[in-house]
CSV table of C-alpha atoms in Angstrom, one decimal:
chain,number,residue,atom,x,y,z
A,1,MET,CA,118.7,55.3,58.7
A,2,ARG,CA,120.3,52.0,56.7
A,3,ARG,CA,119.6,50.2,59.8
A,4,ASN,CA,115.3,50.9,59.6
A,5,LEU,CA,115.8,50.2,55.9
A,6,PHE,CA,117.0,47.2,56.3
A,7,GLY,CA,115.6,45.7,59.4
A,8,ASN,CA,111.6,46.3,57.4
A,9,ASN,CA,113.3,44.2,54.8
A,10,ALA,CA,114.5,41.3,56.7
A,11,ILE,CA,111.6,41.4,59.1
A,12,SER,CA,109.5,41.9,55.3
A,13,GLU,CA,111.3,38.4,53.9
A,14,MET,CA,111.0,36.5,57.3
A,15,SER,CA,107.0,37.2,56.1
A,16,GLU,CA,106.9,34.9,54.5
A,17,ASP,CA,107.7,31.6,55.4
A,18,VAL,CA,107.4,33.3,59.0
A,19,ASP,CA,104.0,33.2,61.1
A,20,LEU,CA,104.7,36.8,62.4
A,21,SER,CA,101.6,36.4,64.7
A,22,THR,CA,102.0,32.8,66.3
A,23,PRO,CA,104.4,32.9,69.2
A,24,PRO,CA,107.0,30.6,69.5
A,25,LYS,CA,108.0,28.4,72.5
A,26,ASP,CA,109.9,30.8,74.7
A,27,GLY,CA,106.0,33.5,75.1
A,28,MET,CA,107.2,36.0,72.0
A,29,SER,CA,106.8,37.0,69.1
A,30,LEU,CA,109.1,37.7,66.8
A,31,THR,CA,107.6,41.5,65.9
A,32,GLU,CA,107.3,41.8,69.9
A,33,LYS,CA,111.2,40.6,69.8
A,34,MET,CA,111.7,43.1,66.6
A,35,ALA,CA,109.7,45.9,68.8
A,36,ARG,CA,112.1,45.3,71.9
A,37,PHE,CA,114.8,45.3,70.3
A,38,TYR,CA,114.1,48.9,68.2
A,39,ASP,CA,113.0,50.4,71.9
A,40,ALA,CA,115.8,50.0,73.2
A,41,GLU,CA,117.9,51.3,70.3
A,42,HIS,CA,115.4,54.2,69.9
A,43,PRO,CA,114.3,55.0,73.9
A,44,ASP,CA,113.4,58.5,73.0
A,45,PHE,CA,111.7,57.7,70.0
A,46,PRO,CA,108.0,59.2,71.5
A,47,PRO,CA,105.5,56.3,70.9
A,48,GLU,CA,102.4,56.5,68.3
A,49,PRO,CA,100.5,59.4,68.4
A,50,THR,CA,96.8,58.3,69.6
A,51,PRO,CA,94.7,58.4,67.0
A,52,VAL,CA,92.2,62.0,66.3
A,53,ASP,CA,88.6,60.2,67.5
A,54,GLN,CA,89.9,58.7,70.1
A,55,GLN,CA,91.5,61.6,71.3
A,56,LEU,CA,88.0,63.8,70.8
A,57,ASP,CA,86.0,60.7,72.3
A,58,GLU,CA,88.2,61.3,75.8
A,59,VAL,CA,87.9,65.3,75.3
A,60,GLN,CA,85.6,66.1,78.2
A,61,VAL,CA,83.4,69.9,76.6
A,62,PRO,CA,82.7,71.1,80.3
A,63,PRO,CA,79.6,72.1,80.8
A,64,ARG,CA,78.0,75.3,78.5
A,65,TYR,CA,81.3,75.9,77.3
A,66,GLN,CA,79.5,77.4,73.7
A,67,GLU,CA,77.2,79.1,75.2
A,68,VAL,CA,80.4,80.9,78.2
A,69,ARG,CA,82.8,81.0,74.9
A,70,SER,CA,80.0,82.9,72.4
A,71,PHE,CA,79.2,86.1,76.0
A,72,LEU,CA,83.0,86.5,75.7
A,73,LEU,CA,84.1,86.4,72.6
A,74,GLU,CA,80.8,89.0,71.7
A,75,GLY,CA,81.4,90.5,74.6
A,76,PRO,CA,82.5,94.9,74.7
A,77,ALA,CA,84.9,94.5,76.2
A,78,TYR,CA,86.4,91.2,73.7
A,79,GLN,CA,86.0,93.8,71.1
A,80,TRP,CA,86.9,96.7,72.4
A,81,LEU,CA,90.2,95.1,73.0
A,82,LEU,CA,91.2,93.7,70.0
A,83,GLU,CA,89.4,97.3,67.8
A,84,ASN,CA,91.7,98.7,69.6
A,85,ALA,CA,94.5,96.7,69.3
A,86,ARG,CA,94.2,96.9,65.2
A,87,SER,CA,93.5,101.0,65.4
A,88,SER,CA,97.3,101.2,67.9
A,89,ALA,CA,99.1,98.8,65.6
A,90,LEU,CA,97.9,101.4,62.9
A,91,LEU,CA,98.7,104.2,64.0
A,92,THR,CA,101.7,106.3,65.8
A,93,LYS,CA,103.2,105.9,68.8
A,94,ARG,CA,101.4,107.5,72.2
A,95,LYS,CA,104.5,108.2,73.7
A,96,GLY,CA,105.6,111.8,74.0
A,97,ALA,CA,102.6,112.7,72.3
A,98,ILE,CA,99.1,115.4,73.9
A,99,LEU,CA,97.4,113.0,73.8
A,100,GLU,CA,99.3,110.7,76.1
A,101,ALA,CA,98.7,113.8,78.8
A,102,VAL,CA,95.4,114.1,78.6
A,103,THR,CA,95.0,110.5,79.8
A,104,ARG,CA,97.7,110.6,82.5
A,105,GLU,CA,96.2,113.4,84.1
A,106,ILE,CA,92.6,111.8,83.6
A,107,ASP,CA,93.7,108.6,84.7
A,108,ALA,CA,96.2,109.9,87.3
A,109,THR,CA,92.8,111.6,88.9
A,110,LEU,CA,90.4,108.5,89.0
A,111,SER,CA,92.8,106.4,90.4
A,112,SER,CA,93.8,109.1,93.3
A,113,ILE,CA,90.4,108.4,94.1
A,114,ARG,CA,89.3,105.1,97.0
A,115,THR,CA,86.6,103.0,96.6
A,116,PRO,CA,85.0,100.3,98.6
A,117,LYS,CA,86.2,97.4,98.0
A,118,SER,CA,82.0,96.6,97.1
A,119,TRP,CA,81.5,98.9,95.1
A,120,ARG,CA,81.1,97.1,91.5
A,121,SER,CA,82.5,97.6,88.7
A,122,ARG,CA,84.0,100.5,90.2
A,123,VAL,CA,81.6,103.5,89.1
A,124,PHE,CA,82.7,107.6,88.9
A,125,GLN,CA,81.6,111.0,88.5
A,126,ALA,CA,82.6,113.0,85.9
A,127,ASN,CA,82.3,116.8,85.0
A,128,PHE,CA,83.2,117.9,81.6
A,129,ASP,CA,84.0,121.5,81.8
A,130,VAL,CA,85.2,122.5,78.3
A,131,ASP,CA,86.2,125.7,76.7
A,132,TRP,CA,84.4,124.6,73.2
A,133,ASP,CA,81.6,126.5,71.3
A,134,LEU,CA,80.5,123.5,68.4
A,135,PRO,CA,77.4,125.4,67.7
A,136,ASN,CA,78.3,128.4,66.4
A,137,PHE,CA,81.2,127.4,65.0
A,138,LEU,CA,79.9,125.2,62.5
A,139,ARG,CA,77.4,128.4,61.8
A,140,ASP,CA,81.0,130.9,60.8
A,141,GLN,CA,81.6,127.7,58.4
A,142,ARG,CA,78.8,128.7,57.5
A,143,TYR,CA,78.3,124.9,55.2
A,144,ASP,CA,75.6,123.9,53.2
A,145,THR,CA,74.0,121.4,55.5
A,146,ALA,CA,72.2,121.4,58.9
A,147,LEU,CA,74.5,121.2,62.2
A,148,GLU,CA,74.1,118.0,63.2
A,149,ILE,CA,75.7,116.8,59.9
A,150,ALA,CA,78.3,119.0,59.6
A,151,VAL,CA,79.8,118.1,62.8
A,152,GLU,CA,80.8,114.2,61.0
A,153,ARG,CA,81.5,116.0,57.9
A,154,ALA,CA,83.8,118.6,58.8
A,155,ILE,CA,87.2,118.3,57.5
A,156,THR,CA,90.2,118.4,60.1
A,157,VAL,CA,93.8,117.7,59.9
A,158,THR,CA,95.4,116.4,62.3
A,159,GLY,CA,99.4,116.5,62.9
A,160,SER,CA,102.3,119.2,62.5
A,161,SER,CA,103.0,121.5,60.3
A,162,SER,CA,104.6,119.2,58.2
A,163,ASN,CA,103.8,115.7,58.5
A,164,ALA,CA,99.5,115.8,58.9
A,165,GLN,CA,96.6,113.2,57.9
A,166,ALA,CA,93.4,115.1,57.1
A,167,LEU,CA,90.5,113.5,57.3
A,168,SER,CA,86.1,113.7,58.5
A,169,CYS,CA,85.2,114.4,62.2
A,170,MET,CA,83.7,111.4,61.8
A,171,ASP,CA,86.6,109.1,59.8
A,172,TYR,CA,88.9,109.6,62.2
A,173,MET,CA,87.0,109.2,65.5
A,174,CYS,CA,86.5,106.0,64.0
A,175,GLN,CA,90.0,105.6,63.0
A,176,THR,CA,91.2,106.7,66.4
A,177,TRP,CA,88.3,105.4,69.0
A,178,PRO,CA,86.0,103.3,66.7
A,179,SER,CA,84.4,101.3,69.8
A,180,SER,CA,83.0,104.0,71.2
A,181,SER,CA,83.5,107.7,68.9
A,182,ARG,CA,80.5,106.2,66.7
A,183,GLN,CA,77.6,106.3,69.4
A,184,VAL,CA,79.8,110.0,71.0
A,185,THR,CA,78.9,111.5,67.8
A,186,ARG,CA,75.3,110.5,68.3
A,187,VAL,CA,74.9,112.5,71.2
A,188,LEU,CA,76.4,115.8,70.0
A,189,GLN,CA,74.3,115.1,67.3
A,190,GLU,CA,71.7,115.2,68.9
A,191,ALA,CA,72.4,118.1,71.1
A,192,LEU,CA,72.9,120.1,68.1
A,193,ILE,CA,69.1,118.8,66.9
A,194,SER,CA,67.4,119.8,70.5
A,195,PRO,CA,66.2,123.2,70.9
A,196,ASN,CA,68.5,123.6,73.8
A,197,LEU,CA,71.2,122.3,72.7
A,198,SER,CA,71.6,119.6,75.1
A,199,CYS,CA,70.8,116.1,75.1
A,200,SER,CA,70.8,112.4,77.5
A,201,SER,CA,72.0,109.0,75.9
A,202,CYS,CA,72.9,105.5,77.7
A,203,ILE,CA,76.5,104.6,74.9
A,204,VAL,CA,78.5,101.6,75.2
A,205,ASP,CA,79.3,100.1,77.8
A,206,ARG,CA,76.7,101.5,80.3
A,207,THR,CA,78.6,104.6,80.3
A,208,GLU,CA,75.6,107.6,80.6
A,209,LEU,CA,76.0,110.9,78.9
A,210,ASN,CA,74.3,114.1,80.1
A,211,ILE,CA,75.4,116.9,77.1
A,212,ASN,CA,74.9,120.6,76.9
A,213,LEU,CA,76.1,122.9,74.3
A,214,ARG,CA,75.4,126.5,74.6
A,215,SER,CA,76.9,128.7,75.0
A,216,PRO,CA,80.3,130.1,75.3
A,217,LYS,CA,81.7,126.3,76.7
A,218,ALA,CA,80.2,122.3,77.1
A,219,SER,CA,79.7,121.0,79.7
A,220,ILE,CA,79.8,117.3,79.8
A,221,VAL,CA,78.7,115.0,82.7
A,222,ALA,CA,79.6,110.9,82.6
A,223,HIS,CA,78.9,108.3,85.0
A,224,GLY,CA,81.4,105.1,83.5
A,225,SER,CA,84.3,103.1,84.2
A,226,GLN,CA,87.2,105.0,84.5
A,227,ALA,CA,88.7,103.5,80.7
A,228,ALA,CA,84.9,105.2,79.1
A,229,LEU,CA,85.5,107.9,81.3
A,230,THR,CA,89.3,108.0,79.7
A,231,GLY,CA,88.7,107.4,76.5
A,232,LEU,CA,85.3,109.8,76.7
A,233,CYS,CA,87.5,112.5,78.3
A,234,GLU,CA,90.5,112.4,74.8
A,235,GLN,CA,87.8,112.3,72.1
A,236,LEU,CA,86.6,115.4,74.0
A,237,ALA,CA,90.1,116.6,73.5
A,238,TRP,CA,90.3,116.3,70.3
A,239,LEU,CA,86.9,117.2,69.1
A,240,GLY,CA,87.6,121.0,71.0
A,241,ALA,CA,91.1,121.3,69.4
A,242,ALA,CA,89.8,120.1,65.7
A,243,LEU,CA,85.9,121.9,65.5
A,244,ARG,CA,88.0,125.4,66.2
A,245,THR,CA,88.3,128.5,64.4
A,246,SER,CA,91.8,129.9,63.8
A,247,LEU,CA,93.0,133.3,65.3
A,248,ILE,CA,95.3,135.0,62.4
A,249,SER,CA,93.9,135.4,59.0
A,250,PHE,CA,95.7,133.0,57.0
A,251,GLY,CA,98.6,130.3,56.7
A,252,ILE,CA,97.8,127.1,59.5
A,253,CYS,CA,97.2,127.5,63.0
A,254,LEU,CA,98.5,123.9,65.8
A,255,SER,CA,95.9,123.8,68.0
A,256,THR,CA,96.8,121.7,72.0
A,257,PRO,CA,94.1,120.4,74.2
A,258,ILE,CA,95.7,121.6,77.9
A,259,ILE,CA,94.2,120.3,81.0
A,260,THR,CA,93.6,119.9,84.8
A,261,ALA,CA,91.4,117.6,86.2
A,262,SER,CA,90.9,117.6,90.0
A,263,LYS,CA,88.9,115.3,92.6
A,264,ASP,CA,85.4,116.5,94.4
A,265,ALA,CA,86.1,116.8,98.1
A,266,CYS,CA,82.8,117.8,99.2
A,267,SER,CA,79.9,116.1,96.5
A,268,SER,CA,77.0,114.8,98.3
A,269,ASN,CA,76.6,112.4,95.2
A,270,PRO,CA,77.2,109.1,96.4
A,271,VAL,CA,79.3,108.0,93.6
A,272,PRO,CA,82.4,109.8,93.7
A,273,SER,CA,83.2,112.0,91.0
A,274,ILE,CA,85.7,114.8,89.4
A,275,THR,CA,85.7,118.1,87.4
A,276,VAL,CA,87.9,117.8,84.3
A,277,HIS,CA,88.2,121.4,82.2
A,278,LEU,CA,89.8,121.0,78.6
A,279,GLY,CA,91.1,124.4,77.9
A,280,PHE,CA,93.1,125.2,74.3
A,281,THR,CA,95.5,127.3,72.8
A,282,VAL,CA,95.8,128.3,69.0
A,283,THR,CA,99.6,129.3,68.0
A,284,PRO,CA,100.9,130.0,64.4
A,285,SER,CA,102.5,127.7,63.1
A,286,PRO,CA,106.0,128.6,63.0
A,287,ASP,CA,106.2,127.7,58.9
A,288,HIS,CA,102.0,128.8,59.0
A,289,GLY,CA,103.1,129.7,55.2
A,290,PRO,CA,102.8,127.8,51.6
A,291,SER,CA,106.4,126.8,50.7
A,292,THR,CA,108.3,125.6,48.5
A,293,ASP,CA,112.0,124.8,51.0
A,294,VAL,CA,110.0,122.7,53.7
A,295,ASP,CA,109.2,119.1,52.6
A,296,GLY,CA,106.1,118.1,52.8
A,297,THR,CA,104.6,121.6,53.8
A,298,CYS,CA,102.7,122.1,49.6
A,299,TRP,CA,99.7,120.8,50.9
A,300,HIS,CA,99.9,124.3,52.9
A,301,ALA,CA,98.0,125.9,49.1
A,302,MET,CA,95.2,124.3,49.7
A,303,PHE,CA,93.6,126.1,52.6
A,304,ARG,CA,93.1,129.4,53.7
A,305,LYS,CA,94.1,129.0,57.3
A,306,PRO,CA,93.6,125.3,58.8
A,307,VAL,CA,93.5,124.2,62.7
A,308,VAL,CA,95.6,121.1,62.7
A,309,VAL,CA,95.2,119.6,66.3
A,310,ASN,CA,98.9,119.5,67.6
A,311,GLY,CA,100.0,115.7,69.4
A,312,PHE,CA,97.1,113.3,68.2
A,313,PRO,CA,98.4,110.5,66.5
A,314,ILE,CA,97.3,109.8,62.7
A,315,LEU,CA,97.8,106.6,60.5
A,316,ALA,CA,101.8,105.5,60.5
A,317,ARG,CA,104.0,105.6,57.1
A,318,HIS,CA,106.9,102.5,56.7
A,319,GLU,CA,108.8,105.3,54.9
A,320,ASN,CA,108.8,108.2,57.2
A,321,GLU,CA,107.2,110.1,54.0
A,322,GLN,CA,106.3,113.8,54.7
A,323,GLY,CA,103.2,115.8,54.0
A,324,LEU,CA,99.3,116.1,54.7
A,325,GLU,CA,98.0,111.9,54.4
A,326,LEU,CA,93.8,112.3,52.8
A,327,PRO,CA,92.0,111.2,50.9
A,328,LEU,CA,91.8,110.8,47.0
A,329,ASP,CA,87.9,112.1,46.8
A,330,ILE,CA,89.3,115.1,49.5
A,331,ILE,CA,92.3,115.5,48.1
A,332,SER,CA,89.9,116.6,44.2
A,333,ILE,CA,87.8,118.9,46.8
A,334,LEU,CA,90.3,120.7,48.5
A,335,ALA,CA,92.3,121.3,45.0
A,336,GLU,CA,89.8,121.7,43.3
A,337,ALA,CA,91.2,119.5,40.6
A,338,HIS,CA,88.5,116.9,39.2
A,339,PHE,CA,89.8,115.9,35.9
A,340,ALA,CA,92.4,112.5,35.8
A,341,THR,CA,94.9,112.8,32.6
A,342,ARG,CA,98.1,112.0,31.9
A,343,TYR,CA,101.8,114.1,30.6
A,344,ASP,CA,103.7,111.5,29.7
A,345,THR,CA,104.4,109.1,31.6
A,346,VAL,CA,103.2,111.6,33.7
A,347,LEU,CA,99.8,111.1,36.1
A,348,ALA,CA,98.4,114.3,36.7
A,349,LEU,CA,95.0,115.8,38.4
A,350,LYS,CA,94.3,119.1,36.7
A,351,GLY,CA,92.2,122.7,37.7
A,352,HIS,CA,91.7,125.4,36.3
A,353,CYS,CA,94.5,126.8,38.6
A,354,THR,CA,95.8,123.3,40.3
A,355,MET,CA,97.7,120.5,39.0
A,356,LEU,CA,98.2,116.6,41.8
A,357,VAL,CA,100.6,115.9,40.2
A,358,HIS,CA,102.9,111.9,40.8
A,359,VAL,CA,105.7,112.8,42.0
A,360,ARG,CA,106.9,108.6,43.2
A,361,THR,CA,106.3,105.6,41.8
A,362,ASN,CA,105.8,102.4,45.4
A,363,VAL,CA,103.0,105.2,46.4
A,364,LEU,CA,100.4,107.2,45.6
A,365,SER,CA,102.1,110.6,46.5
A,366,LEU,CA,101.0,113.9,45.0
A,367,GLY,CA,102.6,117.1,44.7
A,368,ILE,CA,99.9,120.1,44.4
A,369,PHE,CA,101.3,123.0,41.8
A,370,TYR,CA,98.8,126.1,41.4
A,371,SER,CA,99.1,129.5,40.3
A,372,THR,CA,98.1,133.1,42.4
A,373,LYS,CA,96.5,134.6,39.0
A,374,MET,CA,92.9,133.1,38.6
A,375,GLU,CA,92.8,133.4,35.1
């Protein structure tokens, strides 16, 4: 460093008396000699970068570059990738969960089908036979709104008896399957509006849906790619498990989907097809009653007989907190606690027979206290 400084000063001092631009008799100016001397002493020193303006002039933009770029970045495939990457980063892992088993079963069945190499985009047909009576479930819940609105707003619980998340049906679908959930819900709503409880529509990625909700089972025929049919199967498995009536009079039940998928060997349909049966088991949770001894179970008192979807992802928690995660507006409705107050330094939501108390400082974590005497 001192040598560089000295060399620069020497050039500066000598430039007062010597014309550096005039080459001497040997054909090299003093500036050129000093540059060669410096290059010999620092052979690894990178050359001066090319000016940015010159680089831009040398770049050859491919023809139709902007058109191709817009096509890729704004296309459904790239949007699906982005949305699902964001969703996966926020949710608990699928590995080892019931959802993974559902995905693996239908993926394996579709992958086992051999299609001609000329078959464009590998379109399949999936015939879903679902043990699910959605219209009667919505009527039994006695929502004070039309069935097509109720299916979107119904409060669902996903997770386990001690670690769960409560969201409206639409909100959970958008959280877990952001790219197609709104369109799948829209087709269900159109079927509920229809006098014959059926609807045909085309959703994202040109997937064709034909839904029939007439009791006692739901029948869905879908045409689409392997990825689209797998995602649809995941959503139907969750919907059938979440929007289901409990089999016990009080306490928590765990609802678990069971899938079987098989190739249709003899079919006149030119499109390769499979049949998927979705059944569900509803069993009481081991700690299905309210308890003060088990961490994260105080929320049981907010429900009469909830059905918790078992084995599907919920929002990840960085500190492994236990309990039920849900929006504040849903908390106030379920706990019937509509007024915020403060006792000493403690924030609380107060209802007639309930109180939600802030129990942690770094997150909004509430504990519920309630009275069984309705006075």
